[in-house]
Amino acid sequence: MPTTTVPPPDPAAGAPPGLGPHRVPAGLLDPKQLLGSFPGALRKLDPRTMVRSPVMFVVEVGAVLTTLSALRTPGVFAWVITGWLWLTVVFANLAEAVAEGRGKAQAETLRRTKTLTMARRLTGWRPGAAEPVEEEVPGLDLRPGDHVLVEAGQTIPGDGDVVEGVASVDESAITGESAPVIRESGGDRSAVTGGTKVLSDRIVVKITSKPGETFIDRMIALVEGAARQKTPNEIALNILLASLTVIFLAAVVTLQPFAVFAGAEQPLVVLVALVVALIPTTIGALLSAIGIAGMDRLVQRNVLAMSGRAVEAAGDVNTLLLDKTGTITLGNRQAAEFLPARGVDAEELADAAQLSSIADETPEGRSIVVLAKQRHALRARGEGELAHAAFVAFTAQSRMSGVDLSDPGAGRSLRKGAATAVMRWVRDSGGHPTEDVGQLVDGISASGGTPLVVGEVTGADGIRTARVLGVIHLKDIVKEGMRERFAELRRMGIRTVMITGDNPLTARAIAQEAGVDDFLAEATPEDKMSLIRQEQAGGKLVAMTGDGTNDAPALAQADVGVAMNTGTSAAKEAGNMVDLDSNPTKLIEIVAIGKQLLITRGALTTFSIANDVAKYFAIIPAMFAGVYPGLDRLNIMRLHSPSSAITSAIIFNALIIVALIPLALRGVRYTPSSAAALLSRNIWLYGLGGLILPFLGIKLIDLIVQFLPGLR
Amino acid sequence: MNDTLAGWLQILLLVLALALTFRPLGDHIARVLTGTRHTKTERLVYRAAGVHGDIDQTWPVYLRGVLAFSLVSTLFLYGFLRVQNLLPLSLGRGAVTPDLSFNTAASFVTNTNWQSYAGESTMGHLVQMAGLAVQNFVSAAVGISVLAALLRGFTRQSTGRVGNFWVDLTRIVVRLLLPLSFVFAIVLVASGVIQNFHGFHDVTTLAGGHQSIPGGPVASQEAIKELGTNGGGFYNANSAHPFENPTALTNLIEIYLLLVIAVCLPRTFGVLVGDRRQGYAVIAVMALLWAASVALVTANELHSVSSTAGHAAGGMAEGKEQRFGIWSSALFAVSTTLTSCGAVNSAHDSYTPGGGGMTIFNMMLGEIAPGGTGSGLYGILILAVVAVFVAGLMVGRTPEYLGKKLRGREMKFASLYLLTTPLTVLVGAGLTMAFPGPRAAMLNTGPHGFSEVLYAFASAANNNGSAFAGLSADTVWYNTALGLVMLIGRFLPMVFVLALAGSLAGQQPVPVTAGTLPTHRPQFVGLLTGVILIVVGLTYFPALALGPLAEGLH
């Protein structure tokens, strides 16, 4: 059993983040940031930019109209309304500018790594070719397929795969992680990123990206929002908001003839104010900031989403495919128990197991030494302490490792390894493994563990006794908190499927222990692919992580494919997100961020529409109580005067945008729970809150503005 | 028995009768819409019309059928009215004027049945039977057909096909409307509604005056008038006329008839989408709105009376038939304005500002509680789509309703639907109020006069057809404007409903998980009711403020 050879994948960094509400932090909103974004907000007043947000475009047109009207017939009221309408537009732009500003800072840092590098291009390089021609060219002249030589201290000029050599590379420029990583030719760790630095040795890199389209270029474009396109859901919401805007526009435009008939013709300023108060400006102003901030929250988590569409899809995911190793379990198995064969002392087995593992540097081997020490107080002996000891390393053919002790007089060989291999070794040496060993092996396998059999051959040449001492129980250790995590996902309606190369028996046991909903055992890349297709055929959205080249097709097929940064460039190309920390558990957080993004949009839309009720109660009596005194009964806030009422509603409308910028950037609080529970909470909070808050806010503002001369 | 007890009893009886019909009729309509076999009669119709009954149509083809059929119907009816003087059984009536003919043709084809004319003095028996009554059947059937296509959008997957319009139309007429109308026409005759071909009778009224009243095939028309939520009366007084609605019993039967199909359709919906609870949630929203409206109007008519005469009569008795009283009149008024029926048994113009305003608001809701035949359910389903969209976002997923995702395309059609009717009402009323000519048609001045105009456009755009009375609407302006408003308010929304149906039918359904927004629970009932009230309230609040609110608040 190849447990001791496979280089264990990096264990996921740290324990899974705590349970409970996952508010993804995005830093506090710095007042300085607001001020700094001001010029950007003013630049966005360009109607060509504004027209992309239909709601705010209407406000801008309204502001222009009131400005003209105020110029023709000046007055305190007209100018105050005009001023606040312009502020409403500026505040909306400010929200977007602040959201973009955070990305810009990050892009600046990245751009610094992109300073012009010179590349040492090798023409005619072939594996093993003796002396390729080397020439110095600017990094920007490299084309896919070129080979370049990079040595210690130099910067890698472009994205590519290592085709020769091994080197330690400092990737802190993109990952922020200062510890260097190993990159070598062949296998799943061959990808290198342009802009990272080789610290030791020399490698030959085959360039895979065109200049200007490297990973760093894409990262810069993404965090800057330059490549930002409206996501499907954003488009759908925009359509709804636009149609509400048209309805309210019609309601106000047609109000004028009604008002004329009633003998209360309204000035243009008042009509514009009513339109602006009614159309959903709050969500209209914050919509794009919410989208940018959602991407930004991912970036802060060191995840790069290649499109906003992918972030949205993450919120919709029905099925999560999770690799067992590194995601659900710790990266390696650990010895949990020594099970001696009949007639063998437990301590004797522990001693033999420890001896056979002294030279075994794998985590599994280490854990055997540690277990022997803990359970049987056997001190770990150093390799040098044993005289005449020859250590036998594991090979894929023998599938066992151990030690040959050639003490004078009595030789002793110890082997531990896969059950079949060690049993054959014992039989070949003349021993007869007892039946109970088989039972122990089967028992461990059935429980999901991995049995390692320990065998011994003693005696000099000629008279040898061979026997099986017992079995070591190697166990997969499920990461702490995973069970709760999966239960949480289940409540959110997400099914988890564990993917493992283990046999079905082992897989089932671990699946049960971890609490996943399903598992795919002895999985090949093809199995993974067909599982994804099968889920998608049922209308489900599938998310997965992967790093190897053979994961690439599945990553491309999945609706959300998160490639590990340590993975191959093929995998990174295929996925629609890259996790720079290479932490597969992060998939769960990505789902949460996707959901939070949609919830924020929905909550602010509800809030925005609910706000209108109070504004009606402020503005309609102000417009018509003069001709129909009975309508003053609608002035339930008892606002001071018609002008102060309308002004207060408009000021509230503008200020609420600024007040909600932090919420838009941070996202609303999201606690994983069932849809019904989430809805109840958000309706009460943002629906009812949106209904009540403006009544208080408008009244409060009215208490202040009533002292303004000209508004009495 | 005092009025209050009688009032409560009839409401109870009505609800009970509807509840008992809910299952069998809803299930029957579901079978009509899904059956694969054609009856002999239907095959005969298909052969005569030259259509293939087994072709499944895409939404544009289905839509072409709806529009072509309605266009031909309109032209035919227009021609019919223009040449009435040449036809038999005309009782000596002349040809109808062009603008009134257009208005009437548009009105009956759109299931509105707005009447700018007095039935007994304008239409002969032949036009009533072969022109108007035919449209009473088919315009109702067109509404249910479009609904059928939308329901198929929800139930079918990965196909662009939404059914066959000609089959739906024929089946609904043959298997649903004709049999029910036949039975209830007999019931009405038995209860005292007239059914004959008599000409005019001169009668002496109680006050000693003379009146000339024609007979006619009233009962047969009365049944489908209510059943198909048409509402066009044989007589000008509509269901207030003793020949159309003689007793308290026929009054209750008529209310039952105008509600029954629209009330049972949610059951059909539940059965077809394979989850009856979905239908219960929709009927719950409808029932909630209806009950609240009945309570408000009745209370207003009973209690918020300001005149001395009103206090003496124990409520707002003006404009209401003494045979029915306040309770039955209010129940009829609410039911008819919430169903796009538009038959009336009292003058809504004479209601209190609160009660009358409520009848306007009922229509503004978009005729969805329970609404017109077919159009009521598709209207409320569109609002459900909008509610699910906003609520769906708040649970953190791309919103989905009945397993179908609501993305840009779906929201485009739903939003356009949402937009059309309010825009038509407001622009129509706005233009009317902007010109002095049309303004002169108002009977009253001030807010009440404005309410008359607002009522007319709300009624026409929502295909209700009832009138506030007081407005002299038989002018070129009103006939043309209201005719156009009726056509826009009927067919533009149908375009969007069918487009949405096509878009939904093309989708693959999303499986239901714990993360899916449940749309069958009280929570959703509350949400949908709230969305309807807020969206409608916000749209019409300024207009209502200048009408009923200005009149009613002191």
Coordinates of C-alpha atoms in Angstrom, one line a residue, chain A residues 86-551:
Chain A
W86 CA -26.3 66.9 -7.2
L87 CA -25.0 65.5 -3.9
T88 CA -27.1 62.4 -4.4
V89 CA -25.4 61.7 -7.7
V90 CA -22.0 62.4 -6.3
F91 CA -22.6 60.2 -3.3
A92 CA -23.6 57.3 -5.6
N93 CA -20.4 57.8 -7.6
L94 CA -18.5 58.1 -4.3
A95 CA -19.7 54.6 -3.3
E96 CA -18.4 53.2 -6.6
A97 CA -15.1 55.1 -6.4
V98 CA -14.4 54.0 -2.9
A99 CA -15.0 50.4 -3.9
E100 CA -12.8 50.7 -6.8
G101 CA -10.2 52.6 -4.8
R102 CA -9.4 49.5 -2.7
G103 CA -8.7 47.5 -5.8
K104 CA -6.5 50.3 -7.2
A105 CA -4.2 50.2 -4.2
Q106 CA -3.7 46.5 -4.7
A107 CA -3.2 46.9 -8.4
E108 CA -0.4 49.4 -7.6
T109 CA 1.5 46.9 -5.5
L110 CA 1.1 44.3 -8.3
R111 CA 2.2 46.7 -11.0
R112 CA 5.5 47.3 -9.1
T113 CA 6.4 43.7 -9.6
K114 CA 5.7 44.1 -13.3
T115 CA 8.7 46.4 -14.0
L116 CA 10.3 45.6 -17.2
T117 CA 12.4 42.4 -16.9
M118 CA 14.9 41.2 -19.3
A119 CA 14.6 37.6 -20.3
R120 CA 17.4 35.2 -21.3
R121 CA 15.7 33.4 -24.2
L122 CA 17.1 30.1 -25.3
T123 CA 16.7 29.4 -29.0
G124 CA 16.5 25.8 -30.1
W125 CA 16.3 24.4 -26.5
R126 CA 15.5 20.7 -26.4
P127 CA 15.5 18.4 -23.4
G128 CA 19.1 17.3 -23.0
A129 CA 20.4 19.5 -25.8
A130 CA 23.9 20.6 -25.1
E131 CA 24.4 24.3 -25.9
P132 CA 21.3 26.3 -26.9
V133 CA 21.9 29.8 -28.1
E134 CA 21.1 32.4 -25.4
E135 CA 20.1 35.9 -26.1
E136 CA 18.8 38.8 -24.0
V137 CA 15.4 40.1 -24.9
P138 CA 12.8 42.3 -23.2
G139 CA 10.2 40.2 -21.3
L140 CA 7.5 41.8 -23.4
D141 CA 8.9 40.2 -26.5
L142 CA 8.4 36.7 -25.3
R143 CA 5.9 34.5 -27.1
P144 CA 4.2 31.3 -25.9
G145 CA 6.5 28.4 -26.7
D146 CA 9.7 30.3 -26.0
H147 CA 12.2 28.9 -23.5
V148 CA 13.9 31.1 -21.0
L149 CA 16.6 30.5 -18.5
V150 CA 16.2 31.9 -15.0
E151 CA 18.8 31.7 -12.3
A152 CA 19.0 32.6 -8.7
G153 CA 18.2 36.2 -8.0
Q154 CA 16.4 36.8 -11.3
T155 CA 12.8 37.5 -11.9
I156 CA 10.8 35.1 -14.0
P157 CA 9.8 37.1 -17.1
G158 CA 6.5 35.4 -17.8
D159 CA 4.0 32.7 -16.9
G160 CA 5.2 29.2 -17.8
D161 CA 6.0 25.7 -16.9
V162 CA 9.4 24.5 -15.6
V163 CA 10.8 22.1 -18.1
E164 CA 14.2 21.6 -16.6
G165 CA 15.6 21.9 -13.1
V166 CA 14.3 22.6 -9.6
A167 CA 14.3 25.9 -7.9
S168 CA 13.0 27.6 -4.8
V169 CA 10.8 30.5 -5.8
D170 CA 9.7 33.6 -3.9
E171 CA 6.0 34.1 -4.8
S172 CA 5.3 36.7 -2.2
A173 CA 4.6 39.2 -4.9
I174 CA 1.3 37.5 -5.7
T175 CA 0.5 35.4 -2.7
G176 CA 1.8 37.6 0.1
E177 CA 3.3 34.5 1.6
S178 CA 7.0 35.0 2.3
A179 CA 8.1 31.4 2.6
P180 CA 9.6 30.2 -0.7
V181 CA 8.1 27.4 -2.7
I182 CA 9.7 24.6 -4.7
R183 CA 9.1 24.5 -8.4
E184 CA 10.3 21.6 -10.5
S185 CA 10.0 20.2 -13.9
G186 CA 7.3 17.6 -14.5
G187 CA 4.4 16.8 -12.2
D188 CA 1.9 19.2 -10.6
R189 CA 4.3 21.8 -9.3
S190 CA 5.8 22.9 -12.5
A191 CA 3.9 26.2 -13.0
V192 CA 5.7 29.5 -12.4
T193 CA 4.2 32.9 -12.5
G194 CA 5.8 35.9 -14.2
G195 CA 7.0 38.5 -11.7
T196 CA 8.0 36.0 -9.1
K197 CA 11.7 35.6 -8.1
V198 CA 14.0 32.6 -8.3
L199 CA 15.9 32.3 -5.0
S200 CA 18.2 29.4 -5.7
D201 CA 19.3 27.1 -8.5
R202 CA 18.5 27.5 -12.2
I203 CA 15.5 26.5 -14.2
V204 CA 14.4 26.5 -17.8
V205 CA 10.9 27.8 -18.3
K206 CA 8.6 27.3 -21.2
I207 CA 6.5 30.4 -21.6
T208 CA 2.8 29.8 -21.8
S209 CA 1.2 33.2 -21.9
K210 CA 1.3 36.1 -24.3
P211 CA 2.7 39.4 -23.1
G212 CA 0.0 41.5 -21.5
E213 CA -2.1 38.5 -20.8
T214 CA -0.1 37.1 -17.9
F215 CA -1.5 36.1 -14.6
I216 CA -0.3 39.3 -13.1
D217 CA -1.9 41.4 -15.9
R218 CA -5.2 39.6 -15.3
M219 CA -4.9 40.1 -11.6
I220 CA -4.4 43.8 -12.0
A221 CA -7.3 44.1 -14.4
L222 CA -9.5 42.2 -12.0
V223 CA -8.7 44.1 -8.8
E224 CA -8.9 47.4 -10.7
G225 CA -12.3 46.5 -12.0
A226 CA -11.2 47.4 -15.5
A227 CA -12.4 44.1 -16.8
R228 CA -15.6 44.4 -14.8
Q229 CA -18.7 43.4 -16.6
K230 CA -22.2 43.4 -15.3
T231 CA -23.1 39.9 -13.9
P232 CA -26.3 38.1 -15.0
N233 CA -28.0 38.8 -11.7
E234 CA -26.9 42.4 -11.7
I235 CA -28.4 42.8 -15.1
A236 CA -31.7 41.2 -14.0
L237 CA -31.9 43.5 -11.0
N238 CA -31.0 46.5 -13.1
I239 CA -34.0 45.7 -15.4
L240 CA -36.3 45.6 -12.5
L241 CA -35.0 48.8 -11.1
A242 CA -35.2 50.5 -14.5
S243 CA -38.9 49.4 -14.9
L244 CA -39.7 50.7 -11.4
T245 CA -38.0 54.0 -12.4
V246 CA -40.2 54.2 -15.5
I247 CA -43.3 53.6 -13.5
F248 CA -42.5 56.3 -10.9
L249 CA -41.5 58.7 -13.7
A250 CA -44.9 58.1 -15.3
A251 CA -46.7 58.5 -12.0
V252 CA -45.1 61.9 -11.4
V253 CA -45.3 63.2 -15.0
T254 CA -49.0 62.4 -15.2
L255 CA -49.5 63.9 -11.8
Q256 CA -49.1 67.4 -13.2
P257 CA -52.3 67.4 -15.3
F258 CA -54.2 66.0 -12.3
A259 CA -52.6 68.7 -10.1
V260 CA -53.5 71.4 -12.6
F261 CA -57.1 70.2 -12.5
A262 CA -57.0 70.3 -8.7
G263 CA -55.7 73.9 -8.9
A264 CA -52.3 73.1 -7.5
E265 CA -49.9 73.2 -10.4
Q266 CA -46.5 72.1 -9.1
P267 CA -43.2 73.7 -9.8
L268 CA -40.6 71.7 -11.7
V269 CA -38.3 71.5 -8.7
V270 CA -41.0 69.7 -6.6
L271 CA -41.8 67.2 -9.4
V272 CA -38.2 66.3 -9.8
A273 CA -37.8 66.0 -6.1
L274 CA -40.7 63.6 -6.0
V275 CA -39.3 61.5 -8.8
V276 CA -35.9 61.3 -7.2
A277 CA -37.5 60.4 -3.8
L278 CA -39.5 57.6 -5.4
I279 CA -37.1 55.9 -7.8
P280 CA -34.9 53.3 -6.0
T281 CA -31.9 55.5 -5.7
T282 CA -30.4 53.7 -2.6
I283 CA -29.9 50.4 -4.4
G284 CA -29.3 52.2 -7.7
A285 CA -26.4 54.1 -6.1
L286 CA -24.8 51.2 -4.4
L287 CA -25.4 48.4 -6.9
S288 CA -22.1 48.5 -8.6
A289 CA -20.2 49.2 -5.4
I290 CA -21.7 46.0 -4.0
G291 CA -20.5 44.0 -6.9
I292 CA -17.0 45.4 -6.8
A293 CA -16.8 44.9 -3.0
G294 CA -17.8 41.3 -3.4
M295 CA -14.9 40.6 -5.7
D296 CA -12.7 42.6 -3.3
R297 CA -13.7 40.5 -0.4
L298 CA -12.5 37.5 -2.3
V299 CA -9.2 39.2 -3.1
Q300 CA -8.8 39.9 0.5
R301 CA -9.1 36.2 1.1
N302 CA -6.4 35.7 -1.5
V303 CA -8.9 34.3 -4.0
L304 CA -8.9 35.7 -7.5
A305 CA -12.2 35.3 -9.3
M306 CA -11.8 35.6 -13.0
S307 CA -15.3 37.0 -13.4
G308 CA -18.1 38.4 -11.3
R309 CA -20.2 35.7 -12.8
A310 CA -18.2 33.1 -11.0
V311 CA -18.7 34.8 -7.7
E312 CA -22.5 34.8 -8.2
A313 CA -22.4 31.2 -9.3
A314 CA -20.7 30.4 -6.0
G315 CA -23.8 31.5 -4.1
D316 CA -25.9 29.2 -6.2
V317 CA -23.8 26.1 -5.7
N318 CA -25.8 22.9 -4.9
T319 CA -23.0 20.4 -4.8
L320 CA -19.5 20.7 -3.4
L321 CA -16.9 18.3 -4.5
L322 CA -14.2 18.1 -1.9
D323 CA -11.0 16.2 -2.1
K324 CA -10.6 14.1 0.9
T325 CA -6.9 14.7 1.5
G326 CA -6.0 18.2 2.7
T327 CA -9.6 19.3 2.7
I328 CA -11.6 17.0 4.9
T329 CA -8.7 15.1 6.5
L330 CA -5.3 16.3 7.5
G331 CA -2.8 15.7 4.7
N332 CA -1.6 12.4 6.1
R333 CA -2.6 9.4 8.1
Q334 CA -1.4 8.8 11.6
A335 CA -0.8 5.7 13.6
A336 CA -3.6 5.2 16.1
E337 CA -3.2 1.8 17.5
F338 CA -0.9 -1.3 17.7
L339 CA -2.8 -4.6 17.3
P340 CA -0.5 -7.5 18.2
A341 CA -1.0 -10.9 16.6
R342 CA -1.9 -13.9 18.8
G343 CA 0.9 -14.7 21.2
V344 CA 2.8 -11.5 20.7
D345 CA 3.2 -8.9 23.4
A346 CA 1.9 -5.5 22.6
E347 CA 5.1 -3.9 23.7
E348 CA 7.1 -6.2 21.5
L349 CA 5.0 -5.1 18.5
A350 CA 5.4 -1.5 19.4
D351 CA 9.2 -1.9 19.7
A352 CA 9.4 -3.6 16.4
A353 CA 7.2 -1.1 14.7
Q354 CA 9.3 1.7 16.1
L355 CA 12.5 0.1 15.0
S356 CA 11.3 -0.4 11.5
S357 CA 10.2 3.3 11.3
I358 CA 13.3 5.0 12.6
A359 CA 14.6 5.8 9.2
D360 CA 11.1 6.5 7.8
E361 CA 10.8 10.2 7.5
T362 CA 7.2 10.3 6.2
P363 CA 4.6 11.8 8.5
E364 CA 3.1 8.3 8.8
G365 CA 6.5 6.9 9.9
R366 CA 7.0 9.7 12.4
S367 CA 3.6 9.1 13.9
I368 CA 4.4 5.4 14.5
V369 CA 7.5 6.4 16.5
V370 CA 5.5 8.9 18.4
L371 CA 2.7 6.5 19.2
A372 CA 5.2 3.9 20.5
K373 CA 6.7 6.5 22.7
Q374 CA 3.3 7.6 24.1
R375 CA 1.7 4.3 24.6
H376 CA 4.7 2.2 25.6
A377 CA 7.2 4.7 26.8
L378 CA 9.6 3.5 24.2
R379 CA 12.3 6.1 23.6
A380 CA 12.8 7.0 20.0
R381 CA 16.2 5.7 19.0
G382 CA 18.4 7.5 16.7
E383 CA 19.7 5.9 13.5
G384 CA 23.2 6.0 14.8
E385 CA 22.5 4.2 18.0
L386 CA 21.9 0.9 16.3
A387 CA 25.0 -1.0 15.4
H388 CA 25.0 -3.1 12.2
A389 CA 21.7 -1.8 11.1
A390 CA 20.9 -1.6 7.4
F391 CA 17.7 0.4 6.7
V392 CA 15.5 -0.8 3.9
A393 CA 13.7 2.0 2.1
F394 CA 10.3 1.7 0.7
T395 CA 9.9 1.0 -3.0
A396 CA 6.8 0.8 -5.1
Q397 CA 7.7 -2.8 -6.0
S398 CA 8.4 -4.2 -2.5
R399 CA 5.7 -2.0 -0.9
M400 CA 7.4 -2.3 2.5
S401 CA 10.2 -0.7 4.4
G402 CA 12.2 -1.8 7.5
V403 CA 15.6 -2.6 8.9
D404 CA 18.0 -5.5 8.9
L405 CA 19.9 -5.8 12.2
S406 CA 22.9 -8.1 11.8
D407 CA 24.0 -8.6 15.4
P408 CA 26.7 -11.1 15.7
G409 CA 25.1 -14.5 16.3
A410 CA 21.5 -13.6 15.7
G411 CA 20.2 -11.6 12.7
R412 CA 16.9 -9.9 12.9
S413 CA 15.0 -8.3 10.0
L414 CA 11.9 -6.2 10.5
R415 CA 9.5 -5.1 7.8
K416 CA 6.4 -3.1 7.9
G417 CA 4.2 -2.3 4.9
A418 CA 1.2 -3.3 2.9
A419 CA -0.5 -6.5 4.3
T420 CA -0.1 -8.6 1.3
A421 CA 3.5 -7.7 0.8
V422 CA 4.6 -8.3 4.4
M423 CA 2.7 -11.6 4.6
R424 CA 4.3 -12.8 1.4
W425 CA 7.7 -11.8 2.8
V426 CA 7.0 -13.8 6.0
R427 CA 5.7 -16.8 4.0
D428 CA 8.7 -16.7 1.7
S429 CA 10.9 -16.8 4.7
G430 CA 9.1 -19.9 6.0
G431 CA 6.6 -18.4 8.4
H432 CA 2.9 -19.0 8.6
P433 CA 0.9 -15.9 9.4
T434 CA -1.9 -16.8 11.8
E435 CA -5.5 -16.4 10.8
D436 CA -6.2 -13.6 13.3
V437 CA -3.8 -11.3 11.5
G438 CA -6.1 -11.4 8.4
Q439 CA -9.0 -10.6 10.7
L440 CA -7.2 -7.6 12.2
V441 CA -6.3 -6.4 8.7
D442 CA -9.9 -6.7 7.5
G443 CA -11.2 -5.0 10.6
I444 CA -9.0 -2.0 10.1
S445 CA -9.9 -1.7 6.5
A446 CA -13.6 -1.9 7.2
S447 CA -13.3 0.9 9.8
G448 CA -11.8 3.1 7.1
G449 CA -8.2 2.9 8.4
T450 CA -5.1 1.7 6.7
P451 CA -3.5 -1.5 8.1
L452 CA 0.3 -1.7 8.1
V453 CA 1.5 -5.2 8.9
V454 CA 4.8 -5.7 10.9
G455 CA 6.7 -8.8 10.2
E456 CA 9.9 -10.3 11.7
V457 CA 12.4 -12.8 10.6
T458 CA 15.0 -13.9 13.2
G459 CA 17.9 -16.4 13.3
A460 CA 21.0 -17.1 11.4
D461 CA 21.2 -18.5 8.0
G462 CA 19.6 -21.9 7.8
I463 CA 17.4 -21.9 10.8
R464 CA 15.1 -18.9 10.5
T465 CA 11.8 -18.2 12.1
A466 CA 9.5 -15.8 10.5
R467 CA 6.3 -14.5 12.0
V468 CA 3.9 -11.6 11.8
L469 CA 4.0 -9.5 14.9
G470 CA 0.9 -7.6 14.4
V471 CA -0.8 -4.7 12.7
I472 CA -0.5 -0.9 12.9
H473 CA -3.7 0.9 12.5
L474 CA -3.1 4.1 10.4
K475 CA -6.0 6.4 10.5
D476 CA -7.1 9.4 8.5
I477 CA -7.6 12.3 10.9
V478 CA -10.6 14.4 10.0
K479 CA -9.9 18.0 10.5
E480 CA -11.5 19.6 13.5
G481 CA -14.8 21.4 13.0
M482 CA -15.5 19.7 9.6
R483 CA -18.6 17.9 10.8
E484 CA -20.2 21.1 12.0
R485 CA -19.2 22.7 8.8
F486 CA -20.9 20.1 6.7
A487 CA -24.0 20.2 8.8
E488 CA -24.1 23.9 8.2
L489 CA -23.8 23.4 4.5
R490 CA -26.6 20.9 4.6
R491 CA -28.8 23.5 6.3
M492 CA -27.9 25.9 3.4
G493 CA -29.1 23.2 1.0
I494 CA -25.6 22.3 -0.2
R495 CA -24.6 18.7 -0.7
T496 CA -21.1 17.7 -0.1
V497 CA -19.4 14.9 -1.9
M498 CA -16.0 13.6 -0.8
I499 CA -13.6 12.6 -3.6
T500 CA -10.9 10.1 -2.7
G501 CA -8.7 7.5 -4.3
D502 CA -9.4 5.2 -1.4
N503 CA -11.4 2.0 -1.7
P504 CA -15.1 2.3 -1.1
L505 CA -14.8 0.7 2.4
T506 CA -12.3 3.2 3.6
A507 CA -14.1 6.0 1.9
R508 CA -17.4 5.2 3.5
A509 CA -15.9 5.1 7.0
I510 CA -14.2 8.5 6.5
A511 CA -17.3 9.9 4.9
Q512 CA -19.3 8.9 7.9
E513 CA -16.9 10.2 10.3
A514 CA -16.7 13.6 8.6
G515 CA -20.4 13.8 8.0
V516 CA -20.3 14.4 4.2
D517 CA -23.4 13.5 2.3
D518 CA -21.8 11.3 -0.3
F519 CA -18.5 10.1 -1.5
L520 CA -16.8 9.0 -4.7
A521 CA -14.2 6.3 -4.0
E522 CA -11.3 5.1 -6.2
A523 CA -11.9 8.3 -8.1
T524 CA -10.2 8.8 -11.4
P525 CA -10.3 12.2 -13.2
E526 CA -12.9 10.7 -15.6
D527 CA -15.1 9.6 -12.6
K528 CA -14.9 13.2 -11.3
M529 CA -15.9 14.5 -14.7
S530 CA -18.8 12.2 -15.1
L531 CA -20.0 13.0 -11.6
I532 CA -20.0 16.7 -12.4
R533 CA -21.9 16.1 -15.6
Q534 CA -24.4 13.9 -13.9
E535 CA -25.1 16.6 -11.2
Q536 CA -25.4 19.3 -13.8
A537 CA -27.8 17.2 -15.9
G538 CA -30.0 17.4 -12.8
G539 CA -29.9 21.2 -12.9
K540 CA -27.4 21.5 -10.1
L541 CA -24.4 23.8 -9.9
V542 CA -21.2 22.2 -8.9
A543 CA -18.1 23.6 -7.2
M544 CA -14.8 21.9 -6.9
T545 CA -11.1 22.5 -6.2
G546 CA -8.2 21.1 -8.1
D547 CA -4.6 21.5 -8.8
G548 CA -3.3 18.9 -11.2
T549 CA -3.3 18.9 -14.9
N550 CA -5.7 16.0 -14.9
D551 CA -8.1 18.1 -12.9

